[in-house]
Short mmCIF file of C-alpha atoms and ligand atoms in Angstrom, two decimals:
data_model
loop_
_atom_site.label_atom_id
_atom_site.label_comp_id
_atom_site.label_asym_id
_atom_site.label_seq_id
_atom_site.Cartn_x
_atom_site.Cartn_y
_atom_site.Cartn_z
CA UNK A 25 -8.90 11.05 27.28
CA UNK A 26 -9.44 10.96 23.66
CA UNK A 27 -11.32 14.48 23.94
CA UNK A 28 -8.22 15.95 24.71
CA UNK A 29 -6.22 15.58 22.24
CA UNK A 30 -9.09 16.34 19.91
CA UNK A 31 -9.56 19.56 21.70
CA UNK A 32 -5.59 20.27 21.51
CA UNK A 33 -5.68 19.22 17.94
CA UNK A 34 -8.79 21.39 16.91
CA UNK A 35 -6.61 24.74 18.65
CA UNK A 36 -4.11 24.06 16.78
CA UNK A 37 -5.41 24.04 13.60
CA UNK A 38 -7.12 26.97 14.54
CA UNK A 39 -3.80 28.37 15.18
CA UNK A 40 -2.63 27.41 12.22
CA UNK A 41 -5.92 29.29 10.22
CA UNK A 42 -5.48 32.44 12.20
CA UNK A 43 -2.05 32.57 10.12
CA UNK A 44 0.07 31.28 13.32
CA UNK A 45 3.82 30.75 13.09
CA UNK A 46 3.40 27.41 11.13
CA UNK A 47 6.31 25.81 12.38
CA UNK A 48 5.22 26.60 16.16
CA UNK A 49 2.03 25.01 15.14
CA UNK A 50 3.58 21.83 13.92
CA UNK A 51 5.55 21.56 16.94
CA UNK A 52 2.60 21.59 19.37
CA UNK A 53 0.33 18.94 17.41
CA UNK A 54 3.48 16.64 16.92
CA UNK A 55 3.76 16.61 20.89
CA UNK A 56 0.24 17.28 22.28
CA UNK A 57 -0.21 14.83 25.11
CA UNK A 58 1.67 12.05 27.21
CA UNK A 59 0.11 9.21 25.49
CA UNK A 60 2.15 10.27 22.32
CA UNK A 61 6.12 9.61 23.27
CA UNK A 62 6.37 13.06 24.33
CA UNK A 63 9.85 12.05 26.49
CA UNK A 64 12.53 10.17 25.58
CA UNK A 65 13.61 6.84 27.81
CA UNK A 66 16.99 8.59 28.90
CA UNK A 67 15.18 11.71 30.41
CA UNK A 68 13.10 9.60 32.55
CA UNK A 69 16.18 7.23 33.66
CA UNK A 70 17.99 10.70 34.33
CA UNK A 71 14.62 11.44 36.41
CA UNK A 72 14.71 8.31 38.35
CA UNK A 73 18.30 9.32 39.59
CA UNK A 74 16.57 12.50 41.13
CA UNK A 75 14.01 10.68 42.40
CA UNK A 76 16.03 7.92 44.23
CA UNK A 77 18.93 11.19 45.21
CA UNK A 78 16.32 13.19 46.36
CA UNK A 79 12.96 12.34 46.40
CA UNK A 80 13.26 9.08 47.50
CA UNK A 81 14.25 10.65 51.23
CA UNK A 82 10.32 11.21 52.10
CA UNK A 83 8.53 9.02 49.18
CA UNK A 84 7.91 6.06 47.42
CA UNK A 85 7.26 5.30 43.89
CA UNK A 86 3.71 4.64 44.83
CA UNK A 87 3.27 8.16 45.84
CA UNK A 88 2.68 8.85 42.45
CA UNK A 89 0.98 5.74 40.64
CA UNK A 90 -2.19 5.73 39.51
CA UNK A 91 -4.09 8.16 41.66
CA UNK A 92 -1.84 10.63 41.96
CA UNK A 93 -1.29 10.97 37.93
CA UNK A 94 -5.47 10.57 37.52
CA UNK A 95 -5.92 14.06 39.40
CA UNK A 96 -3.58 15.97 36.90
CA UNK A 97 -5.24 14.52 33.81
CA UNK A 98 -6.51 17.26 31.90
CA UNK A 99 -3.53 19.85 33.13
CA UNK A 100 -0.55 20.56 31.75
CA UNK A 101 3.01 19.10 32.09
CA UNK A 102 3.63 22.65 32.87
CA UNK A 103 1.09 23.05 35.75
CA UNK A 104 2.60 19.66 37.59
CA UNK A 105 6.07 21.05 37.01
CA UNK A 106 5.37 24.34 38.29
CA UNK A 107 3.23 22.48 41.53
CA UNK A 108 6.57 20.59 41.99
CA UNK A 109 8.87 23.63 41.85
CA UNK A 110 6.57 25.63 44.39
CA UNK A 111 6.62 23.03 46.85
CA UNK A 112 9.26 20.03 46.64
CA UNK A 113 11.70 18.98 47.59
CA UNK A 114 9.91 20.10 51.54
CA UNK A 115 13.16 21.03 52.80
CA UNK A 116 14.45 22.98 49.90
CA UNK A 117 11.14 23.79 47.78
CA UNK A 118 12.56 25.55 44.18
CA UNK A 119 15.89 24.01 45.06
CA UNK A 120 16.75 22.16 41.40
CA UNK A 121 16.85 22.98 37.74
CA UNK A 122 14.10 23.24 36.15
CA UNK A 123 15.35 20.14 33.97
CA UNK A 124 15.39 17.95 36.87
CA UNK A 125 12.23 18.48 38.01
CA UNK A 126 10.76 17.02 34.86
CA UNK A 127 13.39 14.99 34.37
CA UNK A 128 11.34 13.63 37.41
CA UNK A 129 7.82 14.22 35.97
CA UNK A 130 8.69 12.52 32.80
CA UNK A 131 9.87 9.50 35.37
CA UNK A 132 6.45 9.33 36.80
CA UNK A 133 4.57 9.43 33.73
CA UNK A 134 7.09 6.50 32.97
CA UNK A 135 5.68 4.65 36.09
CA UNK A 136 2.60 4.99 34.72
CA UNK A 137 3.17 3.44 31.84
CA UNK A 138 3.11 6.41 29.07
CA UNK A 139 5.27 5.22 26.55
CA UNK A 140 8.43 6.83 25.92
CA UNK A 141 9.50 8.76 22.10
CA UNK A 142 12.78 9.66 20.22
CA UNK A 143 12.94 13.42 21.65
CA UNK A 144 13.29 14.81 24.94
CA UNK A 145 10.30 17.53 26.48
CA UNK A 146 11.85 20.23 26.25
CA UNK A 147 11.13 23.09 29.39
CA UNK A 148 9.95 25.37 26.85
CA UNK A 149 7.54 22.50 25.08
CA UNK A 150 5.91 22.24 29.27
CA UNK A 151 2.82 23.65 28.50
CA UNK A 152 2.43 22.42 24.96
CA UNK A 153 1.81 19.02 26.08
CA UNK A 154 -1.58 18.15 27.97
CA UNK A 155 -0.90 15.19 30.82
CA UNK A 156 -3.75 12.25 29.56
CA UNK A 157 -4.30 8.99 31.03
CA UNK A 158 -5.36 6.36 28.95
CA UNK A 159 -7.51 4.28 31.27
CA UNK A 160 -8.07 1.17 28.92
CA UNK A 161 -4.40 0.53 27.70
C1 LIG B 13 12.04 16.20 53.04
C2 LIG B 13 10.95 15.37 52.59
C3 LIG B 13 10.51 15.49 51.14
C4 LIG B 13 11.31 15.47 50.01
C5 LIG B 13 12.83 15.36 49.92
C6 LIG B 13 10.41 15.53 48.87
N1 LIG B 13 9.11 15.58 49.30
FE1 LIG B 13 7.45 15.67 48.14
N2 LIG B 13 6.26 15.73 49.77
C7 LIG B 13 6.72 15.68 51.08
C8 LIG B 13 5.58 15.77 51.98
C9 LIG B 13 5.65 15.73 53.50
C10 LIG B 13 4.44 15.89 51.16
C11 LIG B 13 2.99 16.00 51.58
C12 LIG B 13 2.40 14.64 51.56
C13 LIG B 13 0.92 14.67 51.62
O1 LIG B 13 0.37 15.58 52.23
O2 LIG B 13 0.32 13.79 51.01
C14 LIG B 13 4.90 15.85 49.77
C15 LIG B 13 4.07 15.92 48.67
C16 LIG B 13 4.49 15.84 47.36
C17 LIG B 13 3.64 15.87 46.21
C18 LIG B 13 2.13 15.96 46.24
C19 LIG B 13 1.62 14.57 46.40
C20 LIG B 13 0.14 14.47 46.19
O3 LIG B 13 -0.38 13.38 46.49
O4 LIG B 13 -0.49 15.42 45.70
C21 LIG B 13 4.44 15.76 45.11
C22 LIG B 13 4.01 15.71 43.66
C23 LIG B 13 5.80 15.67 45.59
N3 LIG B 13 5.80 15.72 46.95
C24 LIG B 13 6.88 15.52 44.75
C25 LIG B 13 8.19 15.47 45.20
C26 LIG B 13 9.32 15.33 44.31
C27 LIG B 13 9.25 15.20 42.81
C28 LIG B 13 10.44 15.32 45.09
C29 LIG B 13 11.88 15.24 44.65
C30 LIG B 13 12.31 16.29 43.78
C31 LIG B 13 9.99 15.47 46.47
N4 LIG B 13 8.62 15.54 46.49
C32 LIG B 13 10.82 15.49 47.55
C33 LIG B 13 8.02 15.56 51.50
C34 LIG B 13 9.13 15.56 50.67
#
């Protein structure tokens, strides 16, 4: 997963050189993918109340281990959030704030073991941030 953030780090720059707002720029390579702290430790244990209030109804934390996170490597936070908006909870799809559902996302990257940071994701920060696994921790 190391190609991503090389990749995310090369547009950036390139961002930067096209005379991009350089505090936008900053932003985005200080956050770029999920290995990096990109969530703080509270947002996920806010997330894992949503997932035990709501989710937990029709899944398990295994639902989204290893597997599950492997086929959105490579996509943005924003992508899985948007997936999750368009389709869960099933019996109320759309049915939270926007917060909460990655309040939840940043729970299950915390299940998989992606290290928490200082500062929260931010909603508008979504599709800043690429979701990597690191397979060899
Ligand atoms: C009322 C039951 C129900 C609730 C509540 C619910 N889900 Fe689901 N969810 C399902 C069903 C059924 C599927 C389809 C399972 C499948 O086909 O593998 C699913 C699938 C998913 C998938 C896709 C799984 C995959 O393997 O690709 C995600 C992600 C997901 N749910 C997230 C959530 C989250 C997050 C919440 C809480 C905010 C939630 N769901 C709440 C029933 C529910």
């Amino acid at each position: 997963m190391a190609a991503v953030a090389l990749i995310l780090g090369a547009s950036s720059l390139a961002a930067q050189e096209e005379g991009g707002d350089a505090g936008e720029a900053e932003e985005a390579t200080a956050a770029a993918n999920t290995t990096q702290g990109v969530f703080s430790e509270e947002q996920a244990t806010r997330g894992e109340d949503v997932f035990y209030n709501i989710c937990a109804e029709c899944h398990f934390e295994e639902d989204f281990g290893g597997p599950f996170i492997q086929s959105w490597a490579g996509a943005s936070v924003k992508d899985l959030v948007d997936e999750i908006v368009a389709t869960m909870p099933e019996d109320n799809p759309g049915g939270m704030p926007t917060e909460q559902y990655l309040d939840v996302v940043t729970y299950m990257f915390k299940i998989n073991g992606m290290p928490t940071g200082e500062d929260e994701l931010a909603t508008d920060d979504m599709d800043a941030v690429e979701i990597a696994v690191d397979l060899d921790p």
